[in-house]
Amino acid sequence: MRESVDSLSRQEKTETGPTFPDKPEEPTTTSDPSLIHPDSRLKTDEAVVIDRGTKTKYVTPASANADVPYVSGTIDDTSTGIYFEFHTDCHVMARKQIAPDGLIDASSIGYSHGIVVDGTLFMSGQVGWNEKFELAGEDVTSQTFKAFENVEILLEDIDRSLADVTKVTAHIVELQTNRDAFFEVWNEVFADPPYPCLTLLGPQQLAQDGLLVELEVEVPVED
């Protein structure tokens, strides 16, 4: 933005008085879906957005709806538009649902075990039961082992393992009482450094009676 302002300032200092760049030619229409702009969901007046890096002009009509691509064209004079600072590589984010065998049928309850979108994993909490909703035991130790096993089943579906985990959030009922039992399992699962980051939470109750441990993990995922 500073470059364009300085450019106009130099023009204003000419002997003939201030001058302004000519209106750029109309952009070339394209149907390339890779030029879908993240903000095309906004219904606004027609706007011109210029990518500073590539000098590409994106235009959205006043009737723009979701997934309506901007018309684009390359121009030389970048001082006549609004600079587009944050999205120099507009693209459509692909969503991948994770629903591996060995876990409960989450879709029957109305949710997903995991979603990978734009290189990020979002996962639902995993607890200590099998695909038939049968608990591994009534104690924290057995449920924690099973919950980590379920997490590993989930990660295998995206070619990752517990060794790739960077952050764990553990929900443990009666945390003060069950902390030591949880860490006995933790120290076995993550025996060697570097250890994942860890957040411990102590809710009064989980989603259903009998559940004592629920785990969520974060793992880097490449597209």
C-alpha positions as MATLAB code, in Angstrom:
seq = 'MRESVDSLSRQEKTETGPTFPDKPEEPTTTSDPSLIHPDSRLKTDEAVVIDRGTKTKYVTPASANADVPYVSGTIDDTSTGIYFEFHTDCHVMARKQIAPDGLIDASSIGYSHGIVVDGTLFMSGQVGWNEKFELAGEDVTSQTFKAFENVEILLEDIDRSLADVTKVTAHIVELQTNRDAFFEVWNEVFADPPYPCLTLLGPQQLAQDGLLVELEVEVPVED';
ca = [
       0.000    0.000    0.000;
       2.854    2.413    0.875;
       4.417    1.906   -2.559;
       1.234    2.911   -4.353;
       0.734    5.984   -2.139;
       4.299    7.142   -2.781;
       3.721    6.624   -6.494;
       0.654    8.869   -6.474;
       2.502   11.463   -4.383;
       5.223   11.703   -7.003;
       2.604   12.220   -9.685;
       0.959   15.039   -7.691;
       4.271   16.923   -7.635;
       4.473   17.243  -11.442;
       4.226   20.684  -12.983;
       0.925   19.926  -14.615;
      -0.713   19.193  -11.280;
      -2.018   15.889   -9.923;
      -2.708   13.140  -12.403;
      -4.300    9.791  -11.891;
      -3.734    6.436  -13.557;
      -6.048    5.478  -16.356;
      -8.734    2.974  -15.536;
      -7.336   -0.509  -16.216;
      -8.827   -2.617  -18.927;
     -11.633   -4.952  -17.990;
     -10.310   -8.276  -16.642;
     -10.468  -11.457  -18.617;
     -13.258  -13.778  -17.517;
     -12.199  -17.178  -16.210;
     -14.014  -20.205  -14.870;
     -10.939  -21.549  -13.084;
     -12.246  -22.784   -9.689;
      -8.822  -22.168   -8.137;
      -9.642  -18.446   -8.208;
     -12.569  -18.766   -5.819;
     -12.050  -16.025   -3.279;
     -12.639  -16.798    0.428;
     -14.663  -13.621    0.813;
     -16.951  -14.331   -2.163;
     -19.601  -15.251    0.409;
     -20.009  -11.550    1.171;
     -22.780   -9.844   -0.765;
     -21.299   -6.408   -1.398;
     -21.008   -3.892   -4.200;
     -18.635   -4.823   -6.968;
     -15.096   -4.704   -5.588;
     -11.674   -4.803   -7.177;
      -8.965   -6.618   -5.248;
      -5.378   -6.712   -6.432;
      -2.861   -9.315   -5.368;
       0.301   -7.298   -4.680;
       2.613  -10.242   -5.390;
       1.241  -11.330   -8.748;
      -0.487   -8.099   -9.801;
      -3.637  -10.070  -10.477;
      -6.962   -8.283  -10.248;
      -9.974  -10.099   -8.753;
     -13.458   -8.691   -9.287;
     -16.591   -9.872   -7.528;
     -20.106   -8.914   -8.627;
     -22.631   -7.435   -6.218;
     -24.620  -10.682   -6.361;
     -21.669  -12.850   -5.331;
     -22.653  -15.983   -3.463;
     -20.651  -18.837   -1.983;
     -18.310  -20.530   -4.460;
     -18.700  -17.816   -7.117;
     -15.228  -17.284   -8.614;
     -13.822  -13.827   -9.020;
     -13.139  -12.657  -12.546;
      -9.407  -12.169  -12.832;
      -6.997  -10.361  -15.060;
      -3.363   -9.285  -14.886;
      -2.679   -5.572  -14.868;
       0.482   -3.507  -14.689;
      -0.679   -0.492  -12.691;
      -1.397   -1.652   -9.147;
      -2.039    1.807   -7.716;
      -5.696    1.934   -8.749;
      -7.151   -0.814   -6.592;
      -7.400   -2.131   -3.067;
      -4.509   -4.364   -2.136;
      -5.357   -7.931   -1.198;
      -3.032   -8.587    1.745;
      -3.892  -11.955    3.234;
      -4.947  -14.378    0.489;
      -2.314  -14.457   -2.226;
      -3.093  -18.090   -3.064;
      -6.862  -18.466   -3.326;
      -8.049  -22.057   -3.416;
     -10.889  -24.366   -2.508;
     -10.395  -26.286    0.738;
     -10.993  -30.003    0.287;
     -12.584  -31.885    3.189;
     -11.797  -35.503    3.980;
     -13.914  -37.406    6.483;
     -12.170  -40.023    8.620;
     -14.342  -43.033    9.451;
     -12.115  -46.109    9.909;
     -13.243  -49.598   10.788;
     -12.731  -50.559   14.417;
     -14.458  -47.511   15.853;
     -18.124  -46.915   16.574;
     -20.303  -45.735   13.706;
     -20.187  -42.031   14.523;
     -22.438  -41.094   11.613;
     -25.268  -43.054   13.226;
     -25.122  -40.558   16.089;
     -24.714  -37.551   13.818;
     -21.023  -36.640   13.953;
     -17.629  -37.544   12.429;
     -14.626  -39.092   14.142;
     -12.338  -36.795   12.204;
     -12.159  -34.245    9.415;
      -9.022  -33.200    7.567;
      -9.311  -29.839    5.842;
      -6.574  -27.617    4.434;
      -3.846  -29.695    6.080;
      -5.413  -29.586    9.556;
      -6.897  -32.501   11.503;
     -10.034  -31.905   13.546;
     -11.046  -34.877   15.681;
     -13.791  -35.858   18.085;
     -12.864  -37.111   21.535;
     -12.049  -40.818   21.731;
     -13.097  -42.885   24.752;
     -12.423  -46.346   26.128;
     -14.954  -48.439   24.238;
     -14.905  -50.583   21.103;
     -16.997  -50.395   17.936;
     -19.882  -52.097   19.784;
     -19.955  -49.444   22.517;
     -18.481  -51.943   24.973;
     -16.198  -50.408   27.633;
     -12.707  -51.848   28.004;
     -13.176  -51.751   31.774;
     -14.552  -49.709   34.637;
     -11.213  -48.174   35.633;
      -9.137  -45.302   34.267;
      -6.190  -47.500   33.281;
      -8.088  -49.813   30.936;
     -10.155  -46.992   29.463;
      -7.077  -44.843   28.845;
      -5.292  -47.665   27.021;
      -8.375  -48.252   24.865;
      -8.852  -44.547   24.172;
      -5.256  -44.282   22.927;
      -5.816  -47.395   20.823;
      -8.859  -45.749   19.246;
      -6.843  -42.593   18.584;
      -4.219  -44.704   16.848;
      -6.878  -46.378   14.675;
      -8.039  -42.903   13.666;
      -4.525  -41.711   12.859;
      -3.664  -44.780   10.791;
      -6.413  -43.763    8.369;
      -4.376  -40.660    7.480;
      -0.981  -42.430    7.594;
      -0.057  -41.048   10.997;
       0.656  -42.643   14.378;
       0.915  -41.705   18.024;
       4.559  -40.845   17.356;
       3.333  -37.905   15.251;
       1.099  -36.438   17.978;
       2.046  -32.892   18.989;
      -0.707  -32.126   21.517;
      -3.067  -34.180   23.704;
      -6.102  -32.882   25.556;
      -7.297  -35.408   28.154;
     -10.639  -35.179   29.940;
     -10.499  -37.293   33.107;
     -13.422  -37.694   35.504;
     -12.334  -37.171   39.133;
      -8.959  -35.925   37.937;
      -7.308  -35.630   41.343;
      -8.133  -39.258   42.146;
      -7.355  -40.696   38.703;
      -4.334  -38.605   37.694;
      -1.704  -41.207   38.679;
      -3.459  -44.026   36.836;
      -3.651  -41.873   33.718;
       0.053  -41.028   33.842;
       1.022  -44.677   34.190;
      -0.528  -45.242   30.773;
       0.804  -41.951   29.407;
       4.379  -42.865   30.327;
       4.010  -46.177   28.530;
       2.447  -44.705   25.393;
       4.936  -41.813   25.197;
       8.042  -43.413   26.644;
      10.667  -41.264   24.918;
      11.109  -37.525   24.320;
      10.136  -35.293   22.710;
       6.829  -35.747   24.490;
       3.594  -34.243   23.171;
       2.123  -31.147   24.788;
      -0.580  -32.061   27.304;
      -3.658  -30.391   28.773;
      -5.543  -32.173   31.584;
      -9.171  -31.308   32.293;
     -11.352  -32.724   35.059;
     -15.041  -32.671   34.094;
     -17.629  -33.988   36.527;
     -18.995  -36.320   33.854;
     -18.460  -37.285   30.230;
     -21.092  -37.915   27.570;
     -22.375  -41.174   29.067;
     -22.298  -42.878   32.442;
     -19.283  -45.116   32.937;
     -16.939  -43.120   30.699;
     -13.913  -41.905   32.653;
     -11.435  -40.754   29.987;
     -11.762  -38.892   26.692;
      -8.811  -37.936   24.478;
      -8.287  -35.462   21.664;
      -5.008  -35.124   19.787;
      -3.429  -32.723   17.334;
      -1.220  -33.997   14.513;
       0.373  -32.147   11.568;
      -1.200  -33.346    8.317;
       0.090  -32.615    4.852;
      -2.381  -32.135    1.992;
];
